[in-house]
Short mmCIF file of C-alpha atoms and ligand atoms in Angstrom, two decimals:
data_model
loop_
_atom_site.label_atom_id
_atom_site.label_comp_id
_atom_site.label_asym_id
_atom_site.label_seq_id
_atom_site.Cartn_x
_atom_site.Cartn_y
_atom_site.Cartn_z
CA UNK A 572 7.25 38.09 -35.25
CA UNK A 573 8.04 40.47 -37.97
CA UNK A 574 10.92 42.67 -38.54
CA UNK A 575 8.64 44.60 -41.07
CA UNK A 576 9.72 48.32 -40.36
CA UNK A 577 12.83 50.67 -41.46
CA UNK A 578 13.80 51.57 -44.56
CA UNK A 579 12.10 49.74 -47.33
CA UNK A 580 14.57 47.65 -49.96
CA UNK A 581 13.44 47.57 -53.18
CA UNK A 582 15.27 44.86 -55.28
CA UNK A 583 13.58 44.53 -58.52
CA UNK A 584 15.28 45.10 -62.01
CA UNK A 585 13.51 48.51 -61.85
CA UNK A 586 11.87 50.80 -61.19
CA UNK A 587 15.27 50.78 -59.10
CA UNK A 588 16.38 52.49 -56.25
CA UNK A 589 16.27 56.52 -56.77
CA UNK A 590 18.67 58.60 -54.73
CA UNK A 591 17.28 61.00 -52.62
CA UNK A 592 18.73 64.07 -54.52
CA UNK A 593 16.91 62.99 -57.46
CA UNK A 594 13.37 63.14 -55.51
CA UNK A 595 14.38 66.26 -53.81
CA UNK A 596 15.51 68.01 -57.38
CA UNK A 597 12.08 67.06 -58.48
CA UNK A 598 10.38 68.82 -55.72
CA UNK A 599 9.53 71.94 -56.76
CA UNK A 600 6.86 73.85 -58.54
CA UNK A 601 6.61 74.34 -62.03
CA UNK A 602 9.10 76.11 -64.06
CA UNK A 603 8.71 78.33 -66.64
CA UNK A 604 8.55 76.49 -69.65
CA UNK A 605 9.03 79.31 -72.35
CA UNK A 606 12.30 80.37 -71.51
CA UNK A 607 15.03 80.27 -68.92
CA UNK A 608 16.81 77.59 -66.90
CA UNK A 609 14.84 74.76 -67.94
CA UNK A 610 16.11 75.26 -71.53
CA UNK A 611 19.56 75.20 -70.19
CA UNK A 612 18.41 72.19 -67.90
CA UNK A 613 17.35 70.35 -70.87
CA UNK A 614 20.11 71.24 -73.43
CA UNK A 615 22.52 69.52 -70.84
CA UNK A 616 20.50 66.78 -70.45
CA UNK A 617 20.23 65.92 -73.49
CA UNK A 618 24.14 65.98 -74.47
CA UNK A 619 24.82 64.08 -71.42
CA UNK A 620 22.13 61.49 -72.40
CA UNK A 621 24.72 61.08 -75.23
CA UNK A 622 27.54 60.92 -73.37
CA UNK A 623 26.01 57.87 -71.33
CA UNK A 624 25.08 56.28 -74.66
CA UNK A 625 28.57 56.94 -75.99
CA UNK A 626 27.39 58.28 -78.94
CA UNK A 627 27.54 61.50 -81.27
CA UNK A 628 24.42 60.32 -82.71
CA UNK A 629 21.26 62.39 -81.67
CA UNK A 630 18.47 61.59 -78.86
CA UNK A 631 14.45 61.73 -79.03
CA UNK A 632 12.73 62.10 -76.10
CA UNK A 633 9.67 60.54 -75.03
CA UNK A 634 7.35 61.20 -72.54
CA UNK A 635 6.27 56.92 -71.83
CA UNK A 636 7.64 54.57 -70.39
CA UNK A 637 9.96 51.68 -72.34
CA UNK A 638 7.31 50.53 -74.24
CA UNK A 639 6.82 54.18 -75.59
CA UNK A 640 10.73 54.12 -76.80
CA UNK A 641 9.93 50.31 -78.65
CA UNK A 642 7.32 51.55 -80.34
CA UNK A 643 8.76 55.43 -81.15
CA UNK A 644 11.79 53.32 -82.18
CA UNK A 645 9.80 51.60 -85.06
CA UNK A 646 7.83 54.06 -86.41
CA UNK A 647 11.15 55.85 -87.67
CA UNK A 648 13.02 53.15 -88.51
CA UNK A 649 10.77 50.53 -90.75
CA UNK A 650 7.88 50.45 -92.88
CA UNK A 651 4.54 48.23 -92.90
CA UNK A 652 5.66 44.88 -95.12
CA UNK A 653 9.28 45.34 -94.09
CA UNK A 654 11.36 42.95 -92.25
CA UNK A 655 13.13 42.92 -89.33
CA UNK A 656 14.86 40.53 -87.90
CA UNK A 657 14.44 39.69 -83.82
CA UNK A 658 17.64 38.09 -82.06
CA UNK A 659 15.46 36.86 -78.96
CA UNK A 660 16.91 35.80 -75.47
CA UNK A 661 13.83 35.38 -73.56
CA UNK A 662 10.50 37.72 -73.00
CA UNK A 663 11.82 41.36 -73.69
CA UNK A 664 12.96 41.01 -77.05
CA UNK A 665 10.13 39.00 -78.21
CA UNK A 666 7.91 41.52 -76.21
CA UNK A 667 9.41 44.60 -79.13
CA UNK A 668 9.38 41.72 -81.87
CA UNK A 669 5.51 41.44 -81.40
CA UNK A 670 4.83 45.18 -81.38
CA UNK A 671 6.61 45.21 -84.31
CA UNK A 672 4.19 42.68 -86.00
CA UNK A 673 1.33 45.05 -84.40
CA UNK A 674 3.00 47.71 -86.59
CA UNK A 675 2.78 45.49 -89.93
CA UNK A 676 6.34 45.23 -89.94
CA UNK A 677 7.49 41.15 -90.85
CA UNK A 678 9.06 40.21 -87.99
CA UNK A 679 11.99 36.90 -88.70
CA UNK A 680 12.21 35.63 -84.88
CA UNK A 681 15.97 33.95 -84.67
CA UNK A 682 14.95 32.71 -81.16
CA UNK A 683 17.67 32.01 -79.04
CA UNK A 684 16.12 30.30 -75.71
CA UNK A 685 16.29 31.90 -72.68
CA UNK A 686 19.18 30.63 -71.52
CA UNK A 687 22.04 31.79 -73.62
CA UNK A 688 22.73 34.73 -75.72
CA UNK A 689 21.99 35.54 -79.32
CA UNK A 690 25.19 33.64 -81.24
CA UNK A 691 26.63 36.24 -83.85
CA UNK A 692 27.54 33.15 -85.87
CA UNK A 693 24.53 32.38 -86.65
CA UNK A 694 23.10 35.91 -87.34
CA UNK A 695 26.12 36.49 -89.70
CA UNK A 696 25.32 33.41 -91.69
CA UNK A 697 21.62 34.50 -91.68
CA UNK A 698 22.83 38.16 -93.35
CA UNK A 699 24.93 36.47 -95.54
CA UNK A 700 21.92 34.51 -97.00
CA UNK A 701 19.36 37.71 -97.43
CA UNK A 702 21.39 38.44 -100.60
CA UNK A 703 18.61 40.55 -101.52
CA UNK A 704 19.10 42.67 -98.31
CA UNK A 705 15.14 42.06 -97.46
CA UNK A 706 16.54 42.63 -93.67
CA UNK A 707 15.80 46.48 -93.24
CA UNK A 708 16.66 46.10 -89.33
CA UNK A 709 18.26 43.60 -86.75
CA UNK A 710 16.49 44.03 -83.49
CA UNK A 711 17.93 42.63 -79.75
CA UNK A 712 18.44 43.14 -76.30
CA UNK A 713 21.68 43.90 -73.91
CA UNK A 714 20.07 42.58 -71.15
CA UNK A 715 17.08 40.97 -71.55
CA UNK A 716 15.04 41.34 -67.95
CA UNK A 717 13.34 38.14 -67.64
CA UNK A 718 16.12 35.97 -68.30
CA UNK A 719 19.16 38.17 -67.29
CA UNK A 720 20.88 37.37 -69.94
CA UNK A 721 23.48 39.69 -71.10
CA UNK A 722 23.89 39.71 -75.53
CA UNK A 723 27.05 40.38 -76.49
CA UNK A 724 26.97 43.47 -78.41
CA UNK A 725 30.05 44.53 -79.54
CA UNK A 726 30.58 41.01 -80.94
CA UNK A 727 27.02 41.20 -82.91
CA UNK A 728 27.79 44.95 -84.42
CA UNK A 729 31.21 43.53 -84.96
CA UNK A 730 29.85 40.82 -87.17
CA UNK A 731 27.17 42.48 -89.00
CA UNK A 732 29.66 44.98 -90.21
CA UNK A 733 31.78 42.33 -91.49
CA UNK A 734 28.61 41.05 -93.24
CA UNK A 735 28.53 44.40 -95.06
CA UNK A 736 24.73 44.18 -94.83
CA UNK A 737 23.13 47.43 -94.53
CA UNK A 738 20.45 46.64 -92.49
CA UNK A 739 20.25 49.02 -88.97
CA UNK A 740 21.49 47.37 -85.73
CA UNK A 741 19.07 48.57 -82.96
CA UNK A 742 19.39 47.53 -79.09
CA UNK A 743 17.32 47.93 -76.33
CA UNK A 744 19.55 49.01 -73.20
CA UNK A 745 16.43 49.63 -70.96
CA UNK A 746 17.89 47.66 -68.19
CA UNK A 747 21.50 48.27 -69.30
CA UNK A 748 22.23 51.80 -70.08
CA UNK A 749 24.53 53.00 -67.28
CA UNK A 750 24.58 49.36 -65.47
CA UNK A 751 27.05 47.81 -67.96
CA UNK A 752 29.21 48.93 -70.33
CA UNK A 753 27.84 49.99 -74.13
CA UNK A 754 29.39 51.58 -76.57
CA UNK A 755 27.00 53.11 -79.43
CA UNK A 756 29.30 54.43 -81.96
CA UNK A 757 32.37 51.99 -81.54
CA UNK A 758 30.26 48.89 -81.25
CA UNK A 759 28.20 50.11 -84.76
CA UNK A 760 24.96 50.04 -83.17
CA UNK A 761 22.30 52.42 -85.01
CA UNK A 762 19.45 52.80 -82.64
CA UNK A 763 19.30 52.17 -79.38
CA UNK A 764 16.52 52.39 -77.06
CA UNK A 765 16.28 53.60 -72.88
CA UNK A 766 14.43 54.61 -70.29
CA UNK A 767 14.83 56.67 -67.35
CA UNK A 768 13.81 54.31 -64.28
CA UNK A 769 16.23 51.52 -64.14
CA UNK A 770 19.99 52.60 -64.21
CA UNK A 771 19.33 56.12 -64.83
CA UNK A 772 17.52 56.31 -60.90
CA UNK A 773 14.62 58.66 -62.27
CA UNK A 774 10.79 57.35 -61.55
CA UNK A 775 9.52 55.83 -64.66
CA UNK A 776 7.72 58.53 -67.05
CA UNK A 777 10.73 59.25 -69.61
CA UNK A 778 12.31 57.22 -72.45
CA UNK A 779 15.24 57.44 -75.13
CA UNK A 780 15.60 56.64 -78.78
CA UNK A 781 19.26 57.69 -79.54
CA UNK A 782 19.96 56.84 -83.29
CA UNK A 783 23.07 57.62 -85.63
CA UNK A 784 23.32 59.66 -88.97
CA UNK A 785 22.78 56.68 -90.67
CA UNK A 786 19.41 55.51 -89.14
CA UNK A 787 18.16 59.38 -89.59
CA UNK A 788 18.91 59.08 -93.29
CA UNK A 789 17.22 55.89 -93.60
CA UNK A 790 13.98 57.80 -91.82
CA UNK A 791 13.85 59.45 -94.67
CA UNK A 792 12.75 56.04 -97.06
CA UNK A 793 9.73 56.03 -94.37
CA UNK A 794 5.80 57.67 -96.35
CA UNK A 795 4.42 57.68 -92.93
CA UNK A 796 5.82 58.25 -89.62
CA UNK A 797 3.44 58.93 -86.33
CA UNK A 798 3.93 62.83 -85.46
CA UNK A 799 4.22 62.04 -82.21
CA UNK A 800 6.75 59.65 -82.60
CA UNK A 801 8.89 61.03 -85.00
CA UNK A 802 11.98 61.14 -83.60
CA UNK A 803 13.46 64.12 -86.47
CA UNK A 804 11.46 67.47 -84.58
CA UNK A 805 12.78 66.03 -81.26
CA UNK A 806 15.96 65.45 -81.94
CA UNK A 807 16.71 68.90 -84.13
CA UNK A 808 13.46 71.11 -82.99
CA UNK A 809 13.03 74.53 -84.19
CA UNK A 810 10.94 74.89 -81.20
CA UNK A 811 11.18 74.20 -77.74
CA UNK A 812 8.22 72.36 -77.03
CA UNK A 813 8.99 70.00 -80.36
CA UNK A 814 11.62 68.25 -78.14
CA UNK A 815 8.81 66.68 -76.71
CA UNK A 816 5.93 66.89 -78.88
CA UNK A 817 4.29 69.41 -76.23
CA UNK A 818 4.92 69.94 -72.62
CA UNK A 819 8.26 69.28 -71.83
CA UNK A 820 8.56 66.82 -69.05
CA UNK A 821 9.63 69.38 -66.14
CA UNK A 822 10.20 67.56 -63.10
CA UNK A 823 11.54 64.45 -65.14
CA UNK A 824 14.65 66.83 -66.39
CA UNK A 825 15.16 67.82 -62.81
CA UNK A 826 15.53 64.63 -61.81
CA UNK A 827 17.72 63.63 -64.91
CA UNK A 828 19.86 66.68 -64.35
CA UNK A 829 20.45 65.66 -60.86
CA UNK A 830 20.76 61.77 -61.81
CA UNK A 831 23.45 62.35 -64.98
CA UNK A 832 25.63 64.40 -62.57
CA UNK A 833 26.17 61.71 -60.32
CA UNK A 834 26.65 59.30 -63.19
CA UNK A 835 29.30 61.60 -65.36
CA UNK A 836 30.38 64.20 -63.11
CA UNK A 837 30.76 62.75 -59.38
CA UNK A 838 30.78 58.84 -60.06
CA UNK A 839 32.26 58.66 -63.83
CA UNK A 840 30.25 56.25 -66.20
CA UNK A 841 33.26 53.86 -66.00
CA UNK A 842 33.19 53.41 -62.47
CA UNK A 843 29.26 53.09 -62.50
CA UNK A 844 29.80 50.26 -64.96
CA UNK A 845 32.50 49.11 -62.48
CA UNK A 846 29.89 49.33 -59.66
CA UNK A 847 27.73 47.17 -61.12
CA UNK A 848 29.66 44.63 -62.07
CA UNK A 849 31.11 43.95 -58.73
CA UNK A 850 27.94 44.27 -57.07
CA UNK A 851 26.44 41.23 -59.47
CA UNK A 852 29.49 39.36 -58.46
CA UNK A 853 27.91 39.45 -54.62
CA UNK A 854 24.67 37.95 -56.39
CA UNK A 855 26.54 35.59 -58.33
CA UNK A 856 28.97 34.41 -55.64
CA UNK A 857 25.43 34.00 -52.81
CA UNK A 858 23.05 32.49 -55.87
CA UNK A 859 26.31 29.83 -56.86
CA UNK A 860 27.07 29.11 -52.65
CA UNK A 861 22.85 28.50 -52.98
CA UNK A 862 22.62 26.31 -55.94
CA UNK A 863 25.73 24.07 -55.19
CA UNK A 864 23.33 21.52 -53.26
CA UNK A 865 20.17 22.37 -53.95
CA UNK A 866 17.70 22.69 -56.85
CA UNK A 867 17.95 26.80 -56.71
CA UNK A 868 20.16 27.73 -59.51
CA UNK A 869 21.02 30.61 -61.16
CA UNK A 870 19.38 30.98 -64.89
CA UNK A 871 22.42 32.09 -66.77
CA UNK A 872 25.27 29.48 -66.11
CA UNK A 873 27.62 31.58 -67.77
CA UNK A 874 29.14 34.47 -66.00
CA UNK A 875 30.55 35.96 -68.98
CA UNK A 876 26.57 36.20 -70.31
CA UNK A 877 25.53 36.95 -66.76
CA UNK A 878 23.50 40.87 -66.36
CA UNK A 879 25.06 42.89 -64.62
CA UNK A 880 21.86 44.81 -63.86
CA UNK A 881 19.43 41.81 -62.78
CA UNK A 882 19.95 37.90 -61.49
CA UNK A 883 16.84 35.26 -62.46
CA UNK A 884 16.85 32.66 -60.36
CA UNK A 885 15.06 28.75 -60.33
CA UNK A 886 14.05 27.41 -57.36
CA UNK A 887 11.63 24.48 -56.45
CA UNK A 888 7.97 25.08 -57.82
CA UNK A 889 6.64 26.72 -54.93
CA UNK A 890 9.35 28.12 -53.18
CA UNK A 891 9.71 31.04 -54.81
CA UNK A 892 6.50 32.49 -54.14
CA UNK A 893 7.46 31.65 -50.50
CA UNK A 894 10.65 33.15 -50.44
CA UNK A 895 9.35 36.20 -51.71
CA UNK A 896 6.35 36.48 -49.18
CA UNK A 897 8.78 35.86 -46.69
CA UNK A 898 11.09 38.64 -47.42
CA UNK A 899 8.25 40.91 -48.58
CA UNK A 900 6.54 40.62 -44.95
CA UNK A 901 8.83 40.00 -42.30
CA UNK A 902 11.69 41.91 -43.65
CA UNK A 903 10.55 44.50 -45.60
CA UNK A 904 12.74 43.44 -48.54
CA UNK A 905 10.44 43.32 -52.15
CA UNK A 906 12.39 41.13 -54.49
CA UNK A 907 11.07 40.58 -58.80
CA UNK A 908 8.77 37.93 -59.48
CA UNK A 909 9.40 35.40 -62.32
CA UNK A 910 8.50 36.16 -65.90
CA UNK A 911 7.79 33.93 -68.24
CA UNK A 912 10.81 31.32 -69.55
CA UNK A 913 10.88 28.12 -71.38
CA UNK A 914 9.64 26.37 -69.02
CA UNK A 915 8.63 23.00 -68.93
CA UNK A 916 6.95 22.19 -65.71
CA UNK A 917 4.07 23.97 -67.25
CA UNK A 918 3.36 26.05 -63.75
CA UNK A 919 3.06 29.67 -63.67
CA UNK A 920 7.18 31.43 -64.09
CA UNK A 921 6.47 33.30 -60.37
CA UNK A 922 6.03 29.32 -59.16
CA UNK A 923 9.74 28.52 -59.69
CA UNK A 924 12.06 31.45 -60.46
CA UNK A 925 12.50 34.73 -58.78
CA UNK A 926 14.94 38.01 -59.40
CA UNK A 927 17.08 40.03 -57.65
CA UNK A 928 17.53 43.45 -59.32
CA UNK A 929 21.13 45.02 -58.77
CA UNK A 930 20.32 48.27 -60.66
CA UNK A 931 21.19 51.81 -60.20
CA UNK A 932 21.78 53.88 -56.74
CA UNK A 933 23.34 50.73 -55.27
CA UNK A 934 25.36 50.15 -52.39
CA UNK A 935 27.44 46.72 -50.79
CA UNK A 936 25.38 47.16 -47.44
CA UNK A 937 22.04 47.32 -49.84
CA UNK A 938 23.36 44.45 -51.90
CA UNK A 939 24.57 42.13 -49.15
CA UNK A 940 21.15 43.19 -47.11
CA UNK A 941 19.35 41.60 -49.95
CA UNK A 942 21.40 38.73 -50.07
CA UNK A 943 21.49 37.87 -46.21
CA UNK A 944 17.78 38.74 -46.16
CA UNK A 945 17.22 36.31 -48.79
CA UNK A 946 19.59 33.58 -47.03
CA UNK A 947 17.92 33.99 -43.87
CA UNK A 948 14.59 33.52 -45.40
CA UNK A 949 15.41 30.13 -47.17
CA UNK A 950 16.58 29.23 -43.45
CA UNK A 951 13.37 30.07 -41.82
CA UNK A 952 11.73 28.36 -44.39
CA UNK A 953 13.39 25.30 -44.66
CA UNK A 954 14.25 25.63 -48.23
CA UNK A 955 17.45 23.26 -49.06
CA UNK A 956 19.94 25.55 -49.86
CA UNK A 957 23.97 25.32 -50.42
CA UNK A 958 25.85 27.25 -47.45
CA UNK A 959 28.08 29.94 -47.26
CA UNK A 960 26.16 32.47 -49.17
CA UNK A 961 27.37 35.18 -47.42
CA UNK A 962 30.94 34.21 -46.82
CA UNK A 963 31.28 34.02 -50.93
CA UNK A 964 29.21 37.38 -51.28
CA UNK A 965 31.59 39.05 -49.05
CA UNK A 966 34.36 37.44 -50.79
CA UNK A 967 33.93 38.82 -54.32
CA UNK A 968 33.97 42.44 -52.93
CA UNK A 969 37.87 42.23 -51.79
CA UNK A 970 38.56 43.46 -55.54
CA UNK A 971 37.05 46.98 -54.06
CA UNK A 972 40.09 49.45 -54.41
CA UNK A 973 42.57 46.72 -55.74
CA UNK A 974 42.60 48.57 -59.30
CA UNK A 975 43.06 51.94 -57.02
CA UNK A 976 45.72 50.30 -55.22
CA UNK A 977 47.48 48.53 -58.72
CA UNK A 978 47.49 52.07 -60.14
CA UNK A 979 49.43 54.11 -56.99
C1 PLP B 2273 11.88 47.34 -68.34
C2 PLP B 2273 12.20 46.91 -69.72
C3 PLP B 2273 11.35 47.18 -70.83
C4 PLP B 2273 10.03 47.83 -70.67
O1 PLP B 2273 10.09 49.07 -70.10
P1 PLP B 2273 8.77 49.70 -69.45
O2 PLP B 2273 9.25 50.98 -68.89
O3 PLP B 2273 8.29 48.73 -68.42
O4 PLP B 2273 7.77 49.88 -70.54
C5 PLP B 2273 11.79 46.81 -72.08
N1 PLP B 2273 12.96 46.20 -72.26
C6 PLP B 2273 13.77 45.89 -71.24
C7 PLP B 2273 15.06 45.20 -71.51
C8 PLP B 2273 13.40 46.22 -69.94
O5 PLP B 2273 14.20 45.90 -68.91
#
């Protein structure tokens, strides 16, 4: 018997969950894209982009998904023969490090497993060695996807500035922006890189690269940049349709419009950020009540390096795949797949791990749906797991309205 029908759950660290105001603002014919609303539309996009980013900094917009941001990000920033070096915490940041190499840049791969987060000890004392200041940029992730790892980013800006090496600090918050909190300016990162489909609730189709004064002076340095890519016409455009290099991306900005207002306006980013992190702390609490007798375990011991946005679990080879299916057919619940880790049992990553995605237009009844779905499916399968699940996700959502309730 399956229970295959209702309303579809999506729980994969994006495309995530899109609220049905977005898809509704995004219904609609074609604008005028000469002059009128839509220039209004996208002016307040744009400076609310910023606001999410907490930055003054400026923002390029791309038409592409994230891998259109990665590689618009490092066409303005370095040069063929330059180096940059990679801080990587699984398959996301080496995924940008290799386009890099694509691009002739030098990429220095500081590989931090996927299991932990990039140690700013160890990148200081690497800056403090490149006397010569050969580092032109230091590249890593917030959250890298595949290994949910979280990279401590104030801490890294925090030590490279103490380093007093110029090189530009650039982070990709594709799976971050508006899930945790980031902090452009105070946390002295120079570029950062986004895209629309993951905590920002938009269908995929847009990306970001915000950058600082500092990384648009050091454009400058650059003898060839990709027009397309260039982030300088987008960001200060004499012309409307520079902003985009060409048709602006209409329904996207309705969307965005729609999506930013419920992030700054109704929710507040803080509270988004706030959001998130209790919702994780349902994953965390079920995946911990899982692994406590059982080989399932969560892939980020750590709950201070834990994603906020997306949970990568290990189970037994085999099981996963299982588990999925299960959920995927009799419940109508998709959850991620594995992606590659360092793994040693030489199988395919979807064999042993899977992920739950916590991203975006999020509810507790979608969250704990998930979670119970996934609980009853390692029941019906017979997959030895640690009990009480449920009881512990339910638990860690008591701190709802506590900070309400401290305040009155
Ligand atoms: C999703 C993601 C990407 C890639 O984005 P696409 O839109 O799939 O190209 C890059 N980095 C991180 C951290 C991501 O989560």
């Amino acid at each position: 018997m399956s229970l295959k029908a209702g309303r579809h759950t999506l729980s994969i660290p994006g495309p995530s969950v899109m609220p049905e105001r977005v898809l509704r603002a995004m219904h609609q014919g074609a604008p005028n894209i000469y002059e009128g609303a839509l220039m209004e539309t996208t002016a307040k996009v744009f400076s609310q982009l910023k606001t999410v980013a907490r930055t003054d900094g400026d923002v390029a917009m791309y038409i592409a998904n994230g891998h259109g941001a990665w590689e618009a990000s490092l066409w303005n920033t370095l040069a063929p023969g330059e180096t940059a070096l990679v801080l990587a915490t699984g398959r996301f940041g080496k995924g940008w490090a290799e386009m890099a190499r694509r691009l002739g840049i030098q990429v220095e791969l500081m590989d931090f497993g996927t299991a932990a987060p990039a140690d700013p000890a160890r990148v200081a004392e690497r800056l403090r060695a490149d006397k010569a200041h050969k580092i032109k940029a230091i590249m890593t992730v917030q959250t890298d996807t595949a290994s949910s790892v979280r990279n401590d980013v104030a801490a890294l800006g925090r030590v490279i500035g103490e380093t007093g090496h110029p090189a530009l600090f650039m982070v990709d918050c594709i799976a971050s922006l508006a899930c945790e909190r980031f902090e452009m300016d105070a946390w002295g990162v120079d570029v950062m890189v986004a895209g629309c489909q993951k905590g920002l609730m938009v269908p995929p189709g847009t990306s970001f690269v915000f950058a600082n004064d500092r990384a648009q002076k050091a454009q400058a340095r650059l003898e060839r940049v990709s027009p397309y890519f260039d982030w300088a016409p987008r960001m200060n455009p004499q012309m409307f349709y520079q902003r985009f290099g060409g048709t602006a991306p209409t329904h996207h900005l309705f969307g965005l419009d729609v999506a930013l207002d419920m992030i700054l306006e109704e929710e507040g980013l803080e509270n988004v950020w706030r959001r998130h992190e209790t919702l994780a702390g349902c994953v965390w609490a079920a995946v911990d009540a899982w692994s406590a007798t059982s080989e399932i375990h969560p892939n980020i011991n750590d709950l201070a390096h834990r994603s906020c946005a997306v949970t990568t679990i290990h189970t037994r080879p085999g099981d996963a795949p299982l588990l999925r299916r299960w959920c995927e057919e009799e419940a109508n619940l998709t959850l991620g797949i594995g992606l590659g880790l360092d793994d040693a049992s030489g199988l395919p990553p979807g064999e042993s791990l899977f992920r739950i995605g916590h991203m975006g237009h999020l509810s507790p009844p979608m969250i704990l749906g998930t979670l119970a779905t996934v609980d009853a499916g390692l029941k019906s399968l017979g997959i030895a797991h640690g009990h009480g699940a449920m009881e512990a996700a339910t638990a860690a959502l008591t701190v709802i309205g506590t900070a309400a309730k401290a305040a009155e």
